[in-house]
CSV table of C-alpha atoms and ligand atoms in Angstrom, one decimal:
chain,number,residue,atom,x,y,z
A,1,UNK,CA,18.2,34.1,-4.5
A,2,UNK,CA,20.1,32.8,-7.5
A,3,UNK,CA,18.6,29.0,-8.5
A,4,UNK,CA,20.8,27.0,-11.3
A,5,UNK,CA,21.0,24.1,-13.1
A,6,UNK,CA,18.6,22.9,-16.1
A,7,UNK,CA,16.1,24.7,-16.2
A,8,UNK,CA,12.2,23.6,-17.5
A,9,UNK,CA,11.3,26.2,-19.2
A,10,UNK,CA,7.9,26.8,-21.6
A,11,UNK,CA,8.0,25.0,-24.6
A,12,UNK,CA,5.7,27.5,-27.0
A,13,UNK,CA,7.1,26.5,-30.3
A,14,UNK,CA,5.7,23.1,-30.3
A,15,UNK,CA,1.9,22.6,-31.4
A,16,UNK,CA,1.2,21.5,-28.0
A,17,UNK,CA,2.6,23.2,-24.8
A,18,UNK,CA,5.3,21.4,-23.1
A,19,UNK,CA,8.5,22.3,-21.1
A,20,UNK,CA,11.9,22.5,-22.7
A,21,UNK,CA,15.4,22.1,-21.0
A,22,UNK,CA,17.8,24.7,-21.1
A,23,UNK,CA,21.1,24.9,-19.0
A,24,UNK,CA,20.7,28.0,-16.9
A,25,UNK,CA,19.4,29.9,-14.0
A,26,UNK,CA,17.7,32.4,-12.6
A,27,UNK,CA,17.1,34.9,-9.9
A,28,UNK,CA,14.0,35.8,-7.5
A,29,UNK,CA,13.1,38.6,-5.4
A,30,UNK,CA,10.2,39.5,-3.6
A,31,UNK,CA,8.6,36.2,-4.2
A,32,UNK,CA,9.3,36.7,-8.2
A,33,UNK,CA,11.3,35.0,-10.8
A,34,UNK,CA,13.2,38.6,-11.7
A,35,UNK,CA,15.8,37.1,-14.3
A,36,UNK,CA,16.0,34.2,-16.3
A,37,UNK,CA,19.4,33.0,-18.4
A,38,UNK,CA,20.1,30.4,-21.0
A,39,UNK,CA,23.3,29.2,-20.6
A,40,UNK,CA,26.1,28.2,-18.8
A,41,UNK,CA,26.1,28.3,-14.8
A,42,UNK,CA,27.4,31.4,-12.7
A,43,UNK,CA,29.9,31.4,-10.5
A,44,UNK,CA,27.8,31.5,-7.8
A,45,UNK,CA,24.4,30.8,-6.7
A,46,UNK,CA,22.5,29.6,-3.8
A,47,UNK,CA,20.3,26.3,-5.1
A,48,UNK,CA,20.5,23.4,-7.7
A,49,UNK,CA,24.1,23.1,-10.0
A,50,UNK,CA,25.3,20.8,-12.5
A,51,UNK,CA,23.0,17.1,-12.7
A,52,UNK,CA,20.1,19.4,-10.9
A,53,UNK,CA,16.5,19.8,-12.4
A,54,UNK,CA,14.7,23.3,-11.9
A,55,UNK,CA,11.2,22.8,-12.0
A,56,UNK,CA,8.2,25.3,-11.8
A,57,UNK,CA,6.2,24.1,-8.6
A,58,UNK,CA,3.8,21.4,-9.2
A,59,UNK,CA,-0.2,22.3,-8.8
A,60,UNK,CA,-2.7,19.8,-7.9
A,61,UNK,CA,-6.1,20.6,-8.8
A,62,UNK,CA,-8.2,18.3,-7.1
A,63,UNK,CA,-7.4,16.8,-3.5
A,64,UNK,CA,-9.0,16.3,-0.4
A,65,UNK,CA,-6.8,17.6,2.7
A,66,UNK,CA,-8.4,15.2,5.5
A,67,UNK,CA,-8.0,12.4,3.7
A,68,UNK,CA,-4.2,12.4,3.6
A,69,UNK,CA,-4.7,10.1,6.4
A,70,UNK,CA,-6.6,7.6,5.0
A,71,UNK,CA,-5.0,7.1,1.3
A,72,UNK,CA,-4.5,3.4,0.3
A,73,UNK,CA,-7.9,1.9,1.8
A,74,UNK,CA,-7.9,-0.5,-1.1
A,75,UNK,CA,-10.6,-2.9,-2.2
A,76,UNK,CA,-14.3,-0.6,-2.6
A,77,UNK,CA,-16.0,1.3,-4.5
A,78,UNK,CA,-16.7,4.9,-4.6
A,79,UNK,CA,-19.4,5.0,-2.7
A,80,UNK,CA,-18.9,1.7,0.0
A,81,UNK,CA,-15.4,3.7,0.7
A,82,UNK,CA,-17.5,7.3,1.0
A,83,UNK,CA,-19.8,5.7,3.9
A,84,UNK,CA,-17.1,3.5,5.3
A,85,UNK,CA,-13.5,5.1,5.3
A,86,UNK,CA,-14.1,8.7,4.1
A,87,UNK,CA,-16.6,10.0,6.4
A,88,UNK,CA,-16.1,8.7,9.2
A,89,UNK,CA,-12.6,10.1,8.7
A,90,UNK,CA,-13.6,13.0,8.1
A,91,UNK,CA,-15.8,13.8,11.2
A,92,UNK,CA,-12.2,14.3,13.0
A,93,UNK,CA,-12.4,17.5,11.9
A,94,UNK,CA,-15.1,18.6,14.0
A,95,UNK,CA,-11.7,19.4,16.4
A,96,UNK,CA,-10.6,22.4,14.7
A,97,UNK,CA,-7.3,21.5,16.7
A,98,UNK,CA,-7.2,18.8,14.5
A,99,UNK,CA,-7.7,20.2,11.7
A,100,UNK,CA,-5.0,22.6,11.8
A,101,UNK,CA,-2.3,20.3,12.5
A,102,UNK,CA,-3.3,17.8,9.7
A,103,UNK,CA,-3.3,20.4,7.7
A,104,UNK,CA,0.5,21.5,9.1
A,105,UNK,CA,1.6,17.8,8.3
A,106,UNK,CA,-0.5,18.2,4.9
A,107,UNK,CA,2.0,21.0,4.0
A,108,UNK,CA,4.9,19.3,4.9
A,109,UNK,CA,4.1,16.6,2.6
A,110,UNK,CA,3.0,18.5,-0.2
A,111,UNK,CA,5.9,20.4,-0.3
A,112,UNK,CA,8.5,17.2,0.8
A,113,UNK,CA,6.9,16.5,-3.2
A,114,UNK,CA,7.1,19.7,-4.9
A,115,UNK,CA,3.9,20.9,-4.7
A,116,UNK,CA,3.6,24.6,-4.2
A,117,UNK,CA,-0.3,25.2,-5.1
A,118,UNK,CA,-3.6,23.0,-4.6
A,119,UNK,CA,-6.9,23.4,-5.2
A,120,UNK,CA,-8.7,21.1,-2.1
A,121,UNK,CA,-11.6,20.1,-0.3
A,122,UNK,CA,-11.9,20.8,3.7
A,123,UNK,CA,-14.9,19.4,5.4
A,124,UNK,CA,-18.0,20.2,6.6
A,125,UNK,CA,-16.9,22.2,9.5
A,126,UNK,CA,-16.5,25.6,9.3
A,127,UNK,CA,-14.3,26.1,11.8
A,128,UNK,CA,-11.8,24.0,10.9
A,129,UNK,CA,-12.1,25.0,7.3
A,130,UNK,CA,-11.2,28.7,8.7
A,131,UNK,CA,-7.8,27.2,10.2
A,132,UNK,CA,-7.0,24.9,7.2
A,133,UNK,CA,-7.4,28.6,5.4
A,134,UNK,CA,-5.1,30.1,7.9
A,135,UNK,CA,-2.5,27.8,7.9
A,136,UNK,CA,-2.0,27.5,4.0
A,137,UNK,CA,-1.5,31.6,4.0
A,138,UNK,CA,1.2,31.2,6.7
A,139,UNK,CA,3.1,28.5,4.9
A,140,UNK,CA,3.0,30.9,2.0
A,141,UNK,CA,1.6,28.7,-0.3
A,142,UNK,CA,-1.2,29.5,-3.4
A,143,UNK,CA,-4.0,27.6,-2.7
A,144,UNK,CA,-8.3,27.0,-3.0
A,145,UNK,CA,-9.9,25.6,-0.3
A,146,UNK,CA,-13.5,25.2,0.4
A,147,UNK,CA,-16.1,24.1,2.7
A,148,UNK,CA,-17.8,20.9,2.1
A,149,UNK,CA,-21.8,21.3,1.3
A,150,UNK,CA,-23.2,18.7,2.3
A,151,UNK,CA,-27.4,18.1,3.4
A,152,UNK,CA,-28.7,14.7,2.2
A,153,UNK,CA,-27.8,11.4,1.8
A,154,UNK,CA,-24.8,11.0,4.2
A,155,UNK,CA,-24.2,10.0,7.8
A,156,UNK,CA,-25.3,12.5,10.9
A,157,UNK,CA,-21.9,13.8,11.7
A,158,UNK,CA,-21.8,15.3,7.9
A,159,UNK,CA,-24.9,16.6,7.6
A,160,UNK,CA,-25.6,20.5,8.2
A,161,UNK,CA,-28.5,23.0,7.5
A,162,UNK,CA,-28.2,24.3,3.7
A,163,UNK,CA,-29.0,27.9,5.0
A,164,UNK,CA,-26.5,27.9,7.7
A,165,UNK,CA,-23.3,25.8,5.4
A,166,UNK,CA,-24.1,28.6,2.8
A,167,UNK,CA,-24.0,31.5,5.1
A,168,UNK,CA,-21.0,30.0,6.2
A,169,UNK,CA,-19.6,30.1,3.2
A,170,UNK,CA,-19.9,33.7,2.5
A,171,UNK,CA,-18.4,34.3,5.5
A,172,UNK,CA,-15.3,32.5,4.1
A,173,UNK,CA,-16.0,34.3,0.7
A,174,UNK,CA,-15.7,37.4,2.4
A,175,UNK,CA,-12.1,36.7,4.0
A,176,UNK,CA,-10.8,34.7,1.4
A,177,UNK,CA,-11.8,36.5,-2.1
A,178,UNK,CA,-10.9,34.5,-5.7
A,179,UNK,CA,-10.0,37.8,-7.1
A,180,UNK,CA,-6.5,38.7,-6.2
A,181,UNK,CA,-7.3,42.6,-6.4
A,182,UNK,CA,-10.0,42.0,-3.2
A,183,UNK,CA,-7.6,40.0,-1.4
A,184,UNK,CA,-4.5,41.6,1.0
A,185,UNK,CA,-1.4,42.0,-1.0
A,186,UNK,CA,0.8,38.4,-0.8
A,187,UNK,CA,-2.0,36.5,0.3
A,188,UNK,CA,-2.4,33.5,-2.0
A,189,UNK,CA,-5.1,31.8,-0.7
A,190,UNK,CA,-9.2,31.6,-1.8
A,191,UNK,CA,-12.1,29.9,-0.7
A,192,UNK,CA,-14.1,27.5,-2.9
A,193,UNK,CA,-17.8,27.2,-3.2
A,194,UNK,CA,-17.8,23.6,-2.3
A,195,UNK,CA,-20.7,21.2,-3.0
A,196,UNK,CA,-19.9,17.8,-2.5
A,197,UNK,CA,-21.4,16.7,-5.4
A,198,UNK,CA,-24.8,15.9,-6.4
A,199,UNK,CA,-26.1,12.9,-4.1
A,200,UNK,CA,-25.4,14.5,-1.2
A,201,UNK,CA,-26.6,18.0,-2.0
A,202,UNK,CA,-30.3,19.1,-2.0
A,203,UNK,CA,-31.7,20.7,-5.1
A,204,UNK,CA,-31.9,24.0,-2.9
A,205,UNK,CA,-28.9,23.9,-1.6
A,206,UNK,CA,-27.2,23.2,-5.4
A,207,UNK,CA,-29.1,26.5,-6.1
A,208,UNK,CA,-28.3,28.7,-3.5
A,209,UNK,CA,-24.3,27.3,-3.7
A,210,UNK,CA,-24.6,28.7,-7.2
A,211,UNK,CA,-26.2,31.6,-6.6
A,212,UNK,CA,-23.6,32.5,-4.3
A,213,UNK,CA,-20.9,31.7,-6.3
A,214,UNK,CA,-22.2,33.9,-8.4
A,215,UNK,CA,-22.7,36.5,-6.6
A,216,UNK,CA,-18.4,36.0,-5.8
A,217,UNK,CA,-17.5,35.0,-9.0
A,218,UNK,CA,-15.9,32.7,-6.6
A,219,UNK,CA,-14.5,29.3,-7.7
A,220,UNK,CA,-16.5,25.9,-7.7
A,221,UNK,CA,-15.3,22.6,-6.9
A,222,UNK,CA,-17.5,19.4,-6.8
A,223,UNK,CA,-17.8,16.0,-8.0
A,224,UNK,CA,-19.2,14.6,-11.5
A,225,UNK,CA,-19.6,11.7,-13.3
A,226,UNK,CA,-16.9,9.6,-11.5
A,227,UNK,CA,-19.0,6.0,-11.4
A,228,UNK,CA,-21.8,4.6,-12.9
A,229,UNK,CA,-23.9,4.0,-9.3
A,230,UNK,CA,-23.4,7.4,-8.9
A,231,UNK,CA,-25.5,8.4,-11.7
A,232,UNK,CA,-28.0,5.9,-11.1
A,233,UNK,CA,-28.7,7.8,-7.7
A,234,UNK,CA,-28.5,11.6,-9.4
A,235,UNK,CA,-30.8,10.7,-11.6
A,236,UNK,CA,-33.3,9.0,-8.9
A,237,UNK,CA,-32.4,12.4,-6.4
A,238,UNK,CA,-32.6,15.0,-8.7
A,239,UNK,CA,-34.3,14.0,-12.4
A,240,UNK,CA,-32.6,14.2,-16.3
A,241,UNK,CA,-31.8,14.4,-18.0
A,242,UNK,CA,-28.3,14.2,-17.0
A,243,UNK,CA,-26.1,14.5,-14.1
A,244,UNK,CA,-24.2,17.9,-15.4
A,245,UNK,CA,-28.0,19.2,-15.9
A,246,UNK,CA,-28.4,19.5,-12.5
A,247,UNK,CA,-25.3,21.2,-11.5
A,248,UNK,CA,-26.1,23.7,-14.8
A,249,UNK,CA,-29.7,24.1,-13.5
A,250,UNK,CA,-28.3,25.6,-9.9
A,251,UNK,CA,-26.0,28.0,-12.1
A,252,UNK,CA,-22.6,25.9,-10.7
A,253,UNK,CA,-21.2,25.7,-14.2
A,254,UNK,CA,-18.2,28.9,-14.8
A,255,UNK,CA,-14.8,29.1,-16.2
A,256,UNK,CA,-14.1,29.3,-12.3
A,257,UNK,CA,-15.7,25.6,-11.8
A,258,UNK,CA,-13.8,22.3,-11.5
A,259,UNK,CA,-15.2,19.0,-12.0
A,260,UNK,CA,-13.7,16.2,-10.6
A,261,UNK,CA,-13.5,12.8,-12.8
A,262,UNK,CA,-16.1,13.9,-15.7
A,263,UNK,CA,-15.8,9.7,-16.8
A,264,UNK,CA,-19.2,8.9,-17.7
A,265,UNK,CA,-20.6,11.7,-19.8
A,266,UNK,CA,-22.7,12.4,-22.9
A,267,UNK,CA,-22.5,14.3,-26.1
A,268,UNK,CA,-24.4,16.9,-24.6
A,269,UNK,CA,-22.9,17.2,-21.3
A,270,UNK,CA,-19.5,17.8,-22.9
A,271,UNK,CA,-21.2,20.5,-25.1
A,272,UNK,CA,-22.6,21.8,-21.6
A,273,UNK,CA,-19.5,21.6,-19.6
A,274,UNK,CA,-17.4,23.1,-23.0
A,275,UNK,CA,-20.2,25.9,-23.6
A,276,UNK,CA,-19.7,27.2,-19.7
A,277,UNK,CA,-15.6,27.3,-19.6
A,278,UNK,CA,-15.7,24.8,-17.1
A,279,UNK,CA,-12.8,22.7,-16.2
A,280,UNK,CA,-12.2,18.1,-15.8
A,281,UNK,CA,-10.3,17.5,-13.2
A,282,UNK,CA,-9.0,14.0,-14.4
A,283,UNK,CA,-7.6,12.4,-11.3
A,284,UNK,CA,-6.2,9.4,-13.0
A,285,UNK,CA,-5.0,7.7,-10.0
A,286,UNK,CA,-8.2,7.8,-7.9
A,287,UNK,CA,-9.5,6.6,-11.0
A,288,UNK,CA,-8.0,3.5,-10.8
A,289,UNK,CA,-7.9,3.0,-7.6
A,290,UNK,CA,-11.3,3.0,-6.9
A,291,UNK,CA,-12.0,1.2,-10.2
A,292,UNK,CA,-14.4,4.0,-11.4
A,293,UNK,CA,-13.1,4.1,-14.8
A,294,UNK,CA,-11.7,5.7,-17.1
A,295,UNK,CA,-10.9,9.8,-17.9
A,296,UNK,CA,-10.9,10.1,-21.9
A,297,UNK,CA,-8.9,13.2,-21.9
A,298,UNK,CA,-8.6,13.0,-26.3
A,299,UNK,CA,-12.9,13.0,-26.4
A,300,UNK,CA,-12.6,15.8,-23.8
A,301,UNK,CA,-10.5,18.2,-25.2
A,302,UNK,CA,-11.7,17.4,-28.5
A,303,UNK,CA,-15.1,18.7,-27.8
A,304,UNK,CA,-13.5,21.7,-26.4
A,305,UNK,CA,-13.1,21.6,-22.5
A,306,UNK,CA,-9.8,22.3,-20.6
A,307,UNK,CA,-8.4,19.6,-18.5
A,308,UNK,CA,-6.7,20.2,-15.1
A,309,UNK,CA,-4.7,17.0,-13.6
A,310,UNK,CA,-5.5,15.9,-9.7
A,311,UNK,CA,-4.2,13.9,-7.1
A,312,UNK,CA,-7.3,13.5,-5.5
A,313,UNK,CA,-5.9,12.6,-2.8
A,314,UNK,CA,-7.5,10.1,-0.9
A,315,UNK,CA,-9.3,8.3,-3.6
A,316,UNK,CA,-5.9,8.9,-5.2
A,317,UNK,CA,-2.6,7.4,-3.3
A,318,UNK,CA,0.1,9.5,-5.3
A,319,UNK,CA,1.0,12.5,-3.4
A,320,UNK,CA,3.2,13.5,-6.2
A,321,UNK,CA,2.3,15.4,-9.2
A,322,UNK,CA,4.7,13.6,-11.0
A,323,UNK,CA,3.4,10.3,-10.1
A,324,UNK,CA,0.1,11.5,-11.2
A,325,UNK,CA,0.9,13.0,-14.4
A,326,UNK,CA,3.1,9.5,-15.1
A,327,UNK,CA,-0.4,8.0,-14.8
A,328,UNK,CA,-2.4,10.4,-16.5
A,329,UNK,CA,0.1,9.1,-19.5
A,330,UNK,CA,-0.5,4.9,-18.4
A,331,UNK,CA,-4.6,6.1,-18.4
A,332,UNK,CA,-4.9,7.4,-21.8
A,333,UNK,CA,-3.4,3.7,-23.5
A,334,UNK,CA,-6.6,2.2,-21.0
A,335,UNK,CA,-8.7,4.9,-23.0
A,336,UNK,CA,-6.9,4.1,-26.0
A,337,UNK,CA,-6.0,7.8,-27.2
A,338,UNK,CA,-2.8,9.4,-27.7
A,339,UNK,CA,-0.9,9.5,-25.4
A,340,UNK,CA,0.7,12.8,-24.0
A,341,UNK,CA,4.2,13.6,-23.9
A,342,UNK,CA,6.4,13.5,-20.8
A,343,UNK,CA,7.0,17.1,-21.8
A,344,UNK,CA,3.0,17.8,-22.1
A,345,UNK,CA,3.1,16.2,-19.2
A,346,UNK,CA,5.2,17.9,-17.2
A,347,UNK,CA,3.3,21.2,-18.5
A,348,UNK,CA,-0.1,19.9,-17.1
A,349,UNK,CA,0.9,19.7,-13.9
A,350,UNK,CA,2.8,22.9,-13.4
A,351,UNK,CA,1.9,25.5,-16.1
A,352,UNK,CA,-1.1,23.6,-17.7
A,353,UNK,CA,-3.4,23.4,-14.1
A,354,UNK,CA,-2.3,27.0,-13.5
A,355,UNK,CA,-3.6,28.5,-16.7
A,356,UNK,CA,-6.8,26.2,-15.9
A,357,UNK,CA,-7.4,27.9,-12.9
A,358,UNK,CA,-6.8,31.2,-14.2
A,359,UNK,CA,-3.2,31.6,-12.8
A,360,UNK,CA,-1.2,33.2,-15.7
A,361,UNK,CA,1.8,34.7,-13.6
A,362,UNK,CA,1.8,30.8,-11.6
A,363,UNK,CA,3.3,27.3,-12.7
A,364,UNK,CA,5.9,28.0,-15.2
A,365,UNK,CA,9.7,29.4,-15.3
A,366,UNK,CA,9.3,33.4,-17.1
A,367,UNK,CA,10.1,36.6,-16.0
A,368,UNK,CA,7.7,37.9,-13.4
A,369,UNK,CA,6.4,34.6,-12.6
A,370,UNK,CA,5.8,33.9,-9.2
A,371,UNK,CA,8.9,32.1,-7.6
A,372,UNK,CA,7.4,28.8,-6.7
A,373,UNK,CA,10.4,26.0,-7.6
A,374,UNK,CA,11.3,22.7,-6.9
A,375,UNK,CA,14.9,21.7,-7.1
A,376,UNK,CA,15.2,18.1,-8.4
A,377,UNK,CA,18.2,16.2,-8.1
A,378,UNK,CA,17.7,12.9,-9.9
A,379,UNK,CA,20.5,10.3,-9.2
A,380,UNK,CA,20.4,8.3,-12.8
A,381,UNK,CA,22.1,9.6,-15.6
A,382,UNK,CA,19.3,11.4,-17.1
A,383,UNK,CA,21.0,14.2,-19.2
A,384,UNK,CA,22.2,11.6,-21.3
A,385,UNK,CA,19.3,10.0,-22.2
A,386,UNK,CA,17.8,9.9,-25.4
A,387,UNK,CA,14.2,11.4,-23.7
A,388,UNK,CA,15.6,13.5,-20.5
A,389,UNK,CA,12.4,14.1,-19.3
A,390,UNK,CA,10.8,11.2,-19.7
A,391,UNK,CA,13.5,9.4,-17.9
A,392,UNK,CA,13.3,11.8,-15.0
A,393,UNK,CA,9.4,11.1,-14.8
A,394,UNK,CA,9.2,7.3,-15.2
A,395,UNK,CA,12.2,6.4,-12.8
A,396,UNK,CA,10.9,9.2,-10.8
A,397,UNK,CA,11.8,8.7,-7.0
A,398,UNK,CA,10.6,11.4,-4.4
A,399,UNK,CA,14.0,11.7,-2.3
A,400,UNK,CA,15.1,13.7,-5.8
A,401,UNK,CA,13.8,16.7,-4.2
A,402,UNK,CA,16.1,18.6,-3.2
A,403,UNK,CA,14.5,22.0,-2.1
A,404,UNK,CA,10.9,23.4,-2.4
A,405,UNK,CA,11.1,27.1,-2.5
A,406,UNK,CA,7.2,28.9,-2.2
A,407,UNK,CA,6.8,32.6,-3.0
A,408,UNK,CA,10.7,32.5,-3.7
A,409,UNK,CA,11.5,31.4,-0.2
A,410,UNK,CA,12.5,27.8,0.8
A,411,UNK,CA,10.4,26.1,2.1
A,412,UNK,CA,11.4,22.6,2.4
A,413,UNK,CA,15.2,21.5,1.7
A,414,UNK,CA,16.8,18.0,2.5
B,1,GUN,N1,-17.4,12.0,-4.6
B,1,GUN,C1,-17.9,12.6,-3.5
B,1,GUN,N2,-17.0,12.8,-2.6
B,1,GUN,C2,-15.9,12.2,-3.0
B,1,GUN,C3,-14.6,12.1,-2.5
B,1,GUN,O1,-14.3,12.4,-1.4
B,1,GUN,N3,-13.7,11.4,-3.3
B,1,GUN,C4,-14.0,11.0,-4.6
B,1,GUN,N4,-13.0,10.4,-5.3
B,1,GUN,N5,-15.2,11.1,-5.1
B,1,GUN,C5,-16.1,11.7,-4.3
B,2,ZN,ZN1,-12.4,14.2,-4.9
């Protein structure tokens, strides 16, 4: 398939990675980018043109999949809207029938959007964690998602046994590898080890989710730091002498781990999280929505820790990447630090969150890349502009997308 038009392509000149345009196009094949051109457009070619946008496929790295249905409950706080809107959503998925079509409509929107990779939380239920898995390696797309560990401090309907939620989760460990050479070849999909974070997770069951994480070098996902209730509780649940202590006690700190939020921290839980490789999730939008706070990316990176960009979807309300990373810019003037560029941008969400995850050969336009690609077709005169890309992102309007093509095959087109 031959894709033309401008192409965003890595920026690795500049002191800070970005994207760059460059008139172009380029070819894929067996779900990779095989060529790449500067230059004018061919003759003929089956996607994009003049005035069209080529964009790597945006990655989300934080995002709940049963909560698609409940984005925009506005008004409470983290924890009201856990016990009030969130779990009781979530105990729909005890129908693994359920499941699997929410996760089908999931798709559809993700990809209606751009985005070709997520990193997301199922829930509790196995099975229906087991068909969320399934239906993500059908659509094709490259994609983390775990189990929900939860044994404490949460309504019946989400409670489980710690022994029996882990075995479970080796079982998924075992089907759905994080290392690409254990899984079948063109399968894209992993399980996460998947605590929900630390109020609702025994000591032993913290331990035994890192243990067994360890024991897959298997990725992590949980929760940290996200409002300051929250670390009232950890600290009554679990003891200091800090809320990343506890997760670094049960051995769930790796370059494979993502925190979500990582707000409210201290000197030495930065050091912590920096020592171990793990990765912030900021997740600027549910952020603000919930009126947690505040993600100070600058004081992150600065003591060393990569950053990874979420929707966090349904705390957050964006679906799109682009909307996120538009407000991972509006955050930073709220944390006062500088700001990051639309380009920089535009690289965290595609390039940026693959590299975080370990995804070299995922999220940017090269030469053996895979062929994930969103086809935007803005209707403003943005090539004129004096900032092309920032244009693009601030008057940003999701009907742009013209075609969504996973593993170089299209997978959504207007
Ligand atoms: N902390 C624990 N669970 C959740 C969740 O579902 N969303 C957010 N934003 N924070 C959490
Ligand atoms: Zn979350």
């Amino acid at each position: 398939m031959i894709i033309a038009g401008t192409l965003l392509l890595p920026d690795t000149d500049s002191e800070r990675p970005g994207v760059r345009l460059a008139q172009g196009w380029l070819r894929t094949e067996g779900g990779r980018i095989v060529e790449v051109h500067e230059g004018g457009l061919p003759a003929s070619f089956d996607l994009g043109g003049d005035g069209h946008l080529i964009s790597p496929g945006f990655i989300d790295t934080h995002m709940h999949l049963p909560q698609f249905d409940l984005i925009g409950a506005h008004g409470m706080s983290l924890l009201d809207w856990l016990d009030q809107v969130t779990f009781p959503n979530e105990a729909r998925w005890a129908d693994p029938d359920y499941a699997l079509t929410m996760t089908e409509r999931v798709i559809d929107q993700l990809l209606s959007v751009g985005t070709t990779s997520f990193v997301g939380y199922a829930t509790v239920h196995h099975e229906a964690t087991k068909r969320a898995l399934d239906c993500c390696a059908r659509r094709g797309l490259r994609a983390v998602v775990g189990q929900v560990l939860i044994d404490q401090e949460a309504p019946d309907s989400m409670l489980r046994d710690a022994d029996e939620c882990i075995a479970e989760t080796e079982l998924l460990l075992n089907d759905w590898p994080s290392h690409p050479e254990q899984r079948t070849p063109g399968n894209r999909v992993s399980t996460a080890v998947t605590p929900r974070f630390a109020i609702t997770c025994s000591e032993g069951l913290l331990k035994a989710a890192g243990d067994l994480a360890k024991k897959h070098d298997a990725y992590i996902q949980t929760h940290l730091a996200e409002m300051l209730p929250e670390l009232e509780a950890v600290a009554k649940l679990h003891g200091g002498p800090d809320y990343t202590s506890v997760y670094h006690r049960a051995g769930l700190l790796s370059p494979r781990t993502l925190l979500g939020h990582c707000i409210y921290l201290s000197d030495n839980e930065r050091r912590l999280i920096a020592e171990t490789s793990s990765v912030a999730a900021h997740c600027p939008t549910a952020n603000s929505f919930l009126r947690s706070g505040t993600m100070n990316r600058e004081q992150l990176s600065g003591a060393g820790i990569t950053l990874s960009l979420g929707s966090d979807i349904g705390g957050g309300y964006e679906r799109s990447m682009v909307r996120v990373a538009r407000s991972m810019i509006e955050a930073t003037l709220h944390a006062q630090c500088l700001a990051p560029s639309a380009s920089e941008s535009w690289w965290q969400a595609t390039a940026g969150n693959a590299d975080a995850l370990g995804w070299p050969g995922t999220g940017r336009i090269q030469e053996n890349a895979e062929a994930d690609l969103v086809v935007i077709q803005p209707d403003i005169r943005w090539q004129t502009a004096h900032n092309p890309l920032g244009m693009v992102m601030f008057a940003w309007d999701d009907r742009w997308v013209n075609a969504t093509v996973v593993n170089g095959e299209v997978a959504y087109s207007q």
